Each structure stands twice: as C-alpha cells, then as structure tokens.
PDB file of C-alpha atoms in Angstrom:
ATOM      1  CA  LEU A  14     114.255 105.818  80.628  1.00 55.00           C
ATOM      2  CA  GLU A  15     114.020 109.351  79.228  1.00 55.00           C
ATOM      3  CA  LEU A  16     114.852 112.332  81.479  1.00 56.00           C
ATOM      4  CA  ASN A  17     114.095 116.014  80.890  1.00 57.00           C
ATOM      5  CA  SER A  18     117.479 117.518  81.869  1.00 62.00           C
ATOM      6  CA  PHE A  19     116.216 121.149  81.894  1.00 60.00           C
ATOM      7  CA  SER A  20     113.875 120.248  84.744  1.00 55.00           C
ATOM      8  CA  LEU A  21     116.857 119.572  87.059  1.00 55.00           C
ATOM      9  CA  ILE A  22     117.539 123.328  87.263  1.00 59.00           C
ATOM     10  CA  GLN A  23     114.048 123.813  88.726  1.00 59.00           C
ATOM     11  CA  LYS A  24     114.658 121.059  91.311  1.00 62.00           C
ATOM     12  CA  LYS A  25     112.223 118.822  89.460  1.00 68.00           C
ATOM     13  CA  ILE A  26     113.090 115.452  88.049  1.00 69.00           C
ATOM     14  CA  ILE A  27     110.755 114.775  85.152  1.00 70.00           C
ATOM     15  CA  PHE A  28     110.967 111.449  83.404  1.00 72.00           C
ATOM     16  CA  ASN A  29     109.393 111.686  79.961  1.00 76.00           C
ATOM     17  CA  LYS A  30     109.065 107.919  79.724  1.00 82.00           C
ATOM     18  CA  ILE A  31     109.781 104.860  81.841  1.00 85.00           C
ATOM     19  CA  LEU A  32     109.543 101.482  80.121  1.00 88.00           C
ATOM     20  CA  LEU A  33     109.902  98.228  82.073  1.00 89.00           C
ATOM     21  CA  ASN A  34     109.972  94.931  80.182  1.00 94.00           C
ATOM     22  CA  ASP A  35     110.148  91.333  81.377  1.00 95.00           C
ATOM     23  CA  GLY A  36     110.517  91.893  85.119  1.00 93.00           C
ATOM     24  CA  TRP A  37     108.780  91.497  88.463  1.00 92.00           C
ATOM     25  CA  LEU A  38     107.345  93.761  91.114  1.00 89.00           C
ATOM     26  CA  ASN A  39     106.862  92.560  94.688  1.00 92.00           C
ATOM     27  CA  ILE A  40     104.916  94.887  97.001  1.00 91.00           C
ATOM     28  CA  ILE A  41     104.575  94.085 100.689  1.00 93.00           C
ATOM     29  CA  VAL A  42     102.647  95.774 103.495  1.00 92.00           C
ATOM     30  CA  ASN A  43     103.611  94.519 106.947  1.00 93.00           C
ATOM     31  CA  GLU A  44     101.351  93.920 109.967  1.00 93.00           C
ATOM     32  CA  ASN A  45     101.769  97.576 111.045  1.00 91.00           C
ATOM     33  CA  GLY A  46     100.782  98.964 107.641  1.00 86.00           C
ATOM     34  CA  LEU A  47     104.323  99.945 106.577  1.00 88.00           C
ATOM     35  CA  ASN A  48     105.039  99.245 102.910  1.00 89.00           C
ATOM     36  CA  ASN A  49     107.999  98.844 100.588  1.00 88.00           C
ATOM     37  CA  TYR A  50     106.694 101.060  97.755  1.00 78.00           C
ATOM     38  CA  GLN A  51     106.463 104.504  99.340  1.00 71.00           C
ATOM     39  CA  VAL A  52     110.060 105.604  98.933  1.00 61.00           C
ATOM     40  CA  PHE A  53     109.491 109.336  98.431  1.00 57.00           C
ATOM     41  CA  LYS A  54     108.201 111.895 100.908  1.00 56.00           C
ATOM     42  CA  SER A  55     104.730 113.301 100.357  1.00 57.00           C
ATOM     43  CA  ASN A  56     104.450 116.946  99.261  1.00 55.00           C
ATOM     44  CA  LYS A  57     103.464 117.872 102.827  1.00 59.00           C
ATOM     45  CA  GLU A  58     106.726 116.412 104.212  1.00 56.00           C
ATOM     46  CA  LYS A  59     109.074 118.046 101.670  1.00 50.00           C
ATOM     47  CA  ASN A  60     111.004 121.229 102.199  1.00 57.00           C
ATOM     48  CA  SER A  61     111.803 123.655  99.360  1.00 57.00           C
ATOM     49  CA  ASP A  62     115.413 122.434  98.989  1.00 61.00           C
ATOM     50  CA  GLU A  63     114.351 118.963  97.892  1.00 64.00           C
ATOM     51  CA  TYR A  64     113.740 117.749  94.376  1.00 63.00           C
ATOM     52  CA  SER A  65     110.324 116.627  93.183  1.00 63.00           C
ATOM     53  CA  LEU A  66     109.802 113.602  90.950  1.00 64.00           C
ATOM     54  CA  ASN A  67     107.302 113.311  88.091  1.00 69.00           C
ATOM     55  CA  PHE A  68     106.599 110.677  85.459  1.00 71.00           C
ATOM     56  CA  LYS A  69     104.953 111.713  82.178  1.00 76.00           C
ATOM     57  CA  SER A  70     104.601 108.192  80.812  1.00 80.00           C
ATOM     58  CA  VAL A  71     104.954 104.724  82.325  1.00 84.00           C
ATOM     59  CA  GLU A  72     104.810 101.508  80.316  1.00 87.00           C
ATOM     60  CA  LEU A  73     105.027  97.997  81.725  1.00 88.00           C
ATOM     61  CA  LYS A  74     105.210  94.872  79.577  1.00 90.00           C
ATOM     62  CA  ASN A  75     105.362  91.284  80.788  1.00 91.00           C
ATOM     63  CA  ILE A  76     105.736  92.089  84.490  1.00 90.00           C
ATOM     64  CA  ASP A  77     104.975  89.541  87.211  1.00 91.00           C
ATOM     65  CA  PHE A  78     103.286  91.419  90.039  1.00 88.00           C
ATOM     66  CA  LYS A  79     102.760  90.251  93.606  1.00 91.00           C
ATOM     67  CA  TYR A  80     101.040  92.263  96.343  1.00 91.00           C
ATOM     68  CA  HIS A  81     100.938  90.869  99.878  1.00 91.00           C
ATOM     69  CA  ASP A  82      99.225  92.874 102.625  1.00 91.00           C
ATOM     70  CA  LEU A  83      99.985  91.128 105.921  1.00 91.00           C
ATOM     71  CA  ALA A  84      97.824  93.599 107.880  1.00 87.00           C
ATOM     72  CA  LYS A  85      94.706  92.747 105.832  1.00 86.00           C
ATOM     73  CA  ASP A  86      95.713  89.175 104.928  1.00 88.00           C
ATOM     74  CA  LEU A  87      95.354  89.943 101.222  1.00 88.00           C
ATOM     75  CA  ILE A  88      97.368  88.380  98.391  1.00 90.00           C
ATOM     76  CA  VAL A  89      97.317  89.307  94.701  1.00 90.00           C
ATOM     77  CA  ASN A  90      99.427  87.447  92.138  1.00 90.00           C
ATOM     78  CA  SER A  91      99.136  88.696  88.581  1.00 90.00           C
ATOM     79  CA  SER A  92     100.898  89.167  85.273  1.00 88.00           C
ATOM     80  CA  ILE A  93     100.818  92.570  83.667  1.00 88.00           C
ATOM     81  CA  ASN A  94     100.851  91.799  79.966  1.00 86.00           C
ATOM     82  CA  GLU A  95     100.710  95.460  79.030  1.00 85.00           C
ATOM     83  CA  PHE A  96     100.129  98.666  80.999  1.00 84.00           C
ATOM     84  CA  LYS A  97     100.431 102.212  79.658  1.00 83.00           C
ATOM     85  CA  SER A  98      99.836 105.326  81.689  1.00 80.00           C
ATOM     86  CA  GLY A  99     100.603 108.891  80.770  1.00 76.00           C
ATOM     87  CA  ARG A 100      99.646 112.504  81.116  1.00 70.00           C
ATOM     88  CA  LYS A 101      97.314 113.896  78.493  1.00 61.00           C
ATOM     89  CA  ASP A 102      98.064 117.342  77.043  1.00 56.00           C
ATOM     90  CA  ASN A 103     100.484 118.076  79.924  1.00 53.00           C
ATOM     91  CA  LYS A 104      97.536 118.358  82.304  1.00 56.00           C
ATOM     92  CA  ALA A 105      96.958 116.470  85.514  1.00 66.00           C
ATOM     93  CA  SER A 106      95.195 113.645  83.765  1.00 74.00           C
ATOM     94  CA  ILE A 107      96.014 110.010  83.244  1.00 79.00           C
ATOM     95  CA  LYS A 108      95.233 107.636  80.411  1.00 81.00           C
ATOM     96  CA  ILE A 109      95.536 103.942  81.215  1.00 83.00           C
ATOM     97  CA  GLN A 110      95.481 101.072  78.759  1.00 85.00           C
ATOM     98  CA  SER A 111      96.149  97.690  80.316  1.00 87.00           C
ATOM     99  CA  LYS A 112      95.757  93.962  79.989  1.00 89.00           C
ATOM    100  CA  ILE A 113      96.360  92.123  83.251  1.00 89.00           C
ATOM    101  CA  THR A 114      95.952  88.456  84.085  1.00 89.00           C
ATOM    102  CA  ILE A 115      95.001  87.955  87.731  1.00 88.00           C
ATOM    103  CA  GLN A 116      96.409  84.544  88.632  1.00 89.00           C
ATOM    104  CA  GLU A 117      95.244  84.649  92.230  1.00 87.00           C
ATOM    105  CA  LEU A 118      93.373  87.046  94.507  1.00 87.00           C
ATOM    106  CA  LYS A 119      93.082  85.715  98.028  1.00 88.00           C
ATOM    107  CA  SER A 120      91.717  87.219 101.221  1.00 86.00           C
ATOM    108  CA  LYS A 121      91.978  85.408 104.559  1.00 84.00           C
ATOM    109  CA  GLU A 122      92.639  82.081 102.800  1.00 81.00           C
ATOM    110  CA  THR A 123      89.523  82.543 100.614  1.00 85.00           C
ATOM    111  CA  LEU A 124      90.273  82.381  96.911  1.00 84.00           C
ATOM    112  CA  ILE A 125      88.320  85.245  95.315  1.00 82.00           C
ATOM    113  CA  LEU A 126      89.675  85.267  91.770  1.00 80.00           C
ATOM    114  CA  TYR A 127      91.699  82.742  89.846  1.00 83.00           C
ATOM    115  CA  ASN A 128      93.195  83.035  86.361  1.00 86.00           C
ATOM    116  CA  LYS A 129      91.032  85.928  85.066  1.00 85.00           C
ATOM    117  CA  THR A 130      91.950  88.618  82.538  1.00 88.00           C
ATOM    118  CA  LEU A 131      91.165  92.308  82.979  1.00 88.00           C
ATOM    119  CA  ILE A 132      91.392  94.726  80.048  1.00 92.00           C
ATOM    120  CA  ALA A 133      91.001  98.401  80.946  1.00 90.00           C
ATOM    121  CA  ASN A 134      90.924 101.637  78.954  1.00 90.00           C
ATOM    122  CA  ILE A 135      90.479 104.549  81.319  1.00 90.00           C
ATOM    123  CA  GLU A 136      90.950 108.317  81.159  1.00 87.00           C
ATOM    124  CA  MET A 137      90.861 110.268  84.394  1.00 87.00           C
ATOM    125  CA  SER A 138      91.678 113.727  85.702  1.00 86.00           C
ATOM    126  CA  VAL A 139      93.625 114.206  88.912  1.00 84.00           C
ATOM    127  CA  ASN A 140      92.912 116.828  91.565  1.00 82.00           C
ATOM    128  CA  GLU A 141      95.058 116.211  94.665  1.00 77.00           C
ATOM    129  CA  ASP A 142      93.682 112.975  96.150  1.00 83.00           C
ATOM    130  CA  VAL A 143      90.637 112.659  93.856  1.00 89.00           C
ATOM    131  CA  PHE A 144      90.799 110.793  90.553  1.00 88.00           C
ATOM    132  CA  THR A 145      87.756 111.446  88.324  1.00 93.00           C
ATOM    133  CA  ILE A 146      87.103 108.888  85.591  1.00 93.00           C
ATOM    134  CA  SER A 147      85.677 110.582  82.508  1.00 89.00           C
ATOM    135  CA  ILE A 148      86.018 107.644  80.111  1.00 89.00           C
ATOM    136  CA  GLY A 149      86.277 104.097  81.336  1.00 93.00           C
ATOM    137  CA  SER A 150      85.768 100.704  79.790  1.00 94.00           C
ATOM    138  CA  LEU A 151      86.524  97.381  81.437  1.00 92.00           C
ATOM    139  CA  ASP A 152      86.463  93.852  80.105  1.00 91.00           C
ATOM    140  CA  TYR A 153      86.779  91.362  82.922  1.00 86.00           C
ATOM    141  CA  ALA A 154      86.746  87.695  81.962  1.00 80.00           C
ATOM    142  CA  GLY A 155      84.628  88.528  78.908  1.00 81.00           C
ATOM    143  CA  ILE A 156      82.158  90.743  80.777  1.00 87.00           C
ATOM    144  CA  ARG A 157      82.191  94.289  79.422  1.00 89.00           C
ATOM    145  CA  ALA A 158      81.235  97.429  81.329  1.00 92.00           C
ATOM    146  CA  ASN A 159      81.594 101.189  81.103  1.00 94.00           C
ATOM    147  CA  ILE A 160      82.479 103.099  84.250  1.00 93.00           C
ATOM    148  CA  SER A 161      82.573 106.717  85.382  1.00 95.00           C
ATOM    149  CA  GLY A 162      82.981 108.316  88.778  1.00 94.00           C
ATOM    150  CA  THR A 163      85.723 108.947  91.319  1.00 94.00           C
ATOM    151  CA  ILE A 164      88.416 107.274  93.362  1.00 91.00           C
ATOM    152  CA  GLU A 165      89.285 109.278  96.471  1.00 91.00           C
ATOM    153  CA  LYS A 166      92.182 108.690  98.814  1.00 83.00           C
ATOM    154  CA  LYS A 167      91.553 109.592 102.430  1.00 82.00           C
ATOM    155  CA  GLU A 168      92.695 107.272 105.205  1.00 81.00           C
ATOM    156  CA  GLU A 169      91.637 104.518 102.778  1.00 81.00           C
ATOM    157  CA  LEU A 170      90.484 104.439  99.174  1.00 82.00           C
ATOM    158  CA  PHE A 171      86.868 105.307  98.458  1.00 90.00           C
ATOM    159  CA  ILE A 172      85.290 104.400  95.126  1.00 90.00           C
ATOM    160  CA  ASN A 173      82.166 106.115  93.804  1.00 93.00           C
ATOM    161  CA  TRP A 174      81.464 104.567  90.412  1.00 91.00           C
ATOM    162  CA  ILE A 175      78.580 104.286  88.039  1.00 93.00           C
ATOM    163  CA  VAL A 176      78.831 100.994  86.148  1.00 90.00           C
ATOM    164  CA  ASN A 177      76.858 100.397  82.965  1.00 92.00           C
ATOM    165  CA  SER A 178      76.870  96.940  81.444  1.00 88.00           C
ATOM    166  CA  SER A 179      74.550  95.263  78.981  1.00 84.00           C
ATOM    167  CA  ASP A 180      74.273  92.087  76.935  1.00 80.00           C
ATOM    168  CA  ASN A 181      76.180  89.967  79.459  1.00 79.00           C
ATOM    169  CA  LYS A 182      75.156  86.376  80.017  1.00 80.00           C
ATOM    170  CA  ILE A 183      73.984  85.442  83.530  1.00 81.00           C
ATOM    171  CA  LYS A 184      76.186  82.322  83.529  1.00 78.00           C
ATOM    172  CA  ASN A 185      79.274  84.513  82.935  1.00 76.00           C
ATOM    173  CA  LEU A 186      78.351  86.712  85.900  1.00 75.00           C
ATOM    174  CA  ILE A 187      77.760  83.676  88.144  1.00 77.00           C
ATOM    175  CA  GLN A 188      81.196  82.292  87.221  1.00 73.00           C
ATOM    176  CA  LEU A 189      82.754  85.370  88.854  1.00 70.00           C
ATOM    177  CA  ILE A 190      81.377  84.443  92.277  1.00 69.00           C
ATOM    178  CA  PRO A 191      84.072  82.774  94.423  1.00 63.00           C
ATOM    179  CA  GLU A 192      83.486  79.184  95.405  1.00 61.00           C
TER     180      GLU A 192
END
C-alpha cells in the first residue's frame, strides 16, 4: 500500500499502489439489491468537507473471488491469478492485464461456465459513467478475440462492443455452450 501524503492536504486520498496477494474477496448483493462492496458515497452524495479516494494502481495476485447476487440468482466463483489495473499518463484511463480462472458461473441453477480461463489485455478511457475500450484483446478458453467499444453504467450496465475473431475452431466455440 503506497499513499501520496501530499494529497491529504487537498482532502484527497490517493493510493499510488494497492497490492493484494493470496486472499479472498466475497461480494454479495441481497434480494433488495443492496451490496457489500459500495462503502463510499458517490460524488453526487458527497459534500465539500469530505475526502475523496483514488487508486492509481491496483494489483491482485492469487485471489479467490466469489460473487453472489441473490436478487438475480447469479453465482460466480473464480480465482484471479493476476490482475493489474492502473491509470495511464495520469489521465482518466485504465489499463487492465488479467488472467482469471472461472470455476463456476451459475444463473438460476443453470451452470453456464465451468473451469474456464480468461486472459484479458484492455486499455480504456473513462468519462463519468462511460468506459471506452480503445485496445482490447481477450483469450477465453483458447478462443482469441479483439474488442472495442463502450461499457456504460446507467441503471444497469450496457455493453456496446465490436468483437473481431478469426481462425477459431468451430468445436472450440461449441464447447462454450452450456449443457
């Protein structure tokens, strides 16, 4: 954990780097949509006397991750082998490099994914609630694709992506279909 102490004078808490190794993260959303991960007020709810919090770089290694949304009956169990995210050139942009093993993705008792690996290298700019992917490559269970487009947060998340993939075997694509 690295903290920029000068930023405290400006009522900003800026962490230069957060590194989490060999741990677990358990996120829960209850039946009413309340969650256990939103611990800070949004910018709209803050008054000028409060501190703001910012992370320049986040790294996760060997983290067991569980997400359980009781409202949508959705379960994700995964292992984050490596995840790096950080601001590029001190601008509102994010670079993500990750390797995640999805052990289980279940919706309404239907097993969607089981024991699949996702490798992602993504660069995106951030403008309020819109994330624009300028460079994106994904490797999911050996199937490679390039992506570009946006992720927009309104009441829910909206994804507008262009996916380009070539030289993938049909049998590998069919194996992704849940049984």
